[in-house]
DNA sequence: ACTTTTATGATAGTATTACTATTATTAACA
DNA sequence: TGTTAATAATAGTAATACTATCATAAAAGT
């Protein structure tokens, strides 16, 4: 993948664009490290400011609160995955192979250390998304934030992948439900493997993502293929 | 279902058993209402104490903190669902029909107002579990809490349902992964229908649970049935 | 009946969190 | 060179997440 791409978000969970300044980029870089290290609950702007040698007040000029920072990070992640899916599938003609590749990108998003943006460590960000992303939409403000466009990136990826499903079988009736289920499982199954192993057959080894991919491929294709579709009609 | 059943939890997320005293039961009853009303982040023991006409210090005698209270509520919920699954399936002979019924119990758990325990409103608790339950295991303490047995109830239900899958097709290689995925989707799809409708085909109507059940049944059975198994061997 | 234990209430206090406000300093820009 | 904008430094506030102490009342044990 090309170095130095730019991911555009379609909403403003920030007060001041963090990409445009040195301090802003430091906030992103270090918040990723610190949320991963402490967990979102223990993470505070004060600790972050200490880490980057700045002040709490300065961080607050970029993000209203830590929740909005998390929204920003998670949205960036989904936009980045969507970009990767597009990039990695655009010259695959066979719809089945294309969806396979997309699933692989989705499942292995945290694997290769191929930084697209200098100040974002996607491998650490992946761990944050796995552990914390459900917290961005499981709040009382979900409807208000949805109106602000905070979830457009995950919705776009879901729509994108659902279209790949329909390319295989336009008669399958639940493409979005299937994809949102798969997207979640792609993250949760390796997490379960590591922390709650009795909830899955996936083993917490180097092959965990590979095994997850096998499980998801089987799940997805058996659902899509079990709906009759006569392509000749 | 019989009124006045007793759900036993296999761990102690509490300091003092809340079921055994008037105040303890009030804590459970009112915390369910208040977490539902405010969301878990805005919920505090001070507000809860005010609601039940007691003091913060008294609530702290029952639960170390609000996180452990949530662990208790969510565990109770899973134990209750597991009880219901057992009860509603025990005289169904056909394994396929049995799993169907189990799925129905899982998906419609928040529907019927048939209180099994006087001081717990299962319909409100259902909403809490949908919106907040992932927060119980997405923390830095997940491994320590797992050792304490805090997740035994969800694991037991997963094992239970996975066994029903194996009763249909012992050759299916991912019964637990499939069930943990389905358990999650059973809650998230109706939530998406209500709050992030572009992530699912399910509509936020009275039939939402019914539609979710259709989606899940199709997903589950197509996966299980697409693995070859010769029962005559 | 009397003592001991236990549960609750009342009150106070602390460190941390999640902010907001003010002012000074420095860098950028016109 | 003067103006604007960004940051640092500092202070302050209300709420949160607790802990501690003591009094009282009810329940249990002897």
Coordinates of C-alpha atoms in Angstrom, one line a residue, chain B residues 5 28 36 71 107 143 148 152 161 171 221:
Chain B
X5 CA -38.0 -19.2 41.0
X28 CA -31.3 -4.4 42.4
X36 CA -31.8 2.0 31.9
X71 CA -21.5 -7.8 36.3
X107 CA -34.1 -13.6 20.9
X143 CA -8.7 -11.9 32.8
X148 CA -13.1 -15.0 39.7
X152 CA -19.5 -18.4 34.1
X161 CA -26.5 -23.9 23.0
X171 CA -19.4 -32.6 12.5
X221 CA -29.0 -23.6 10.1

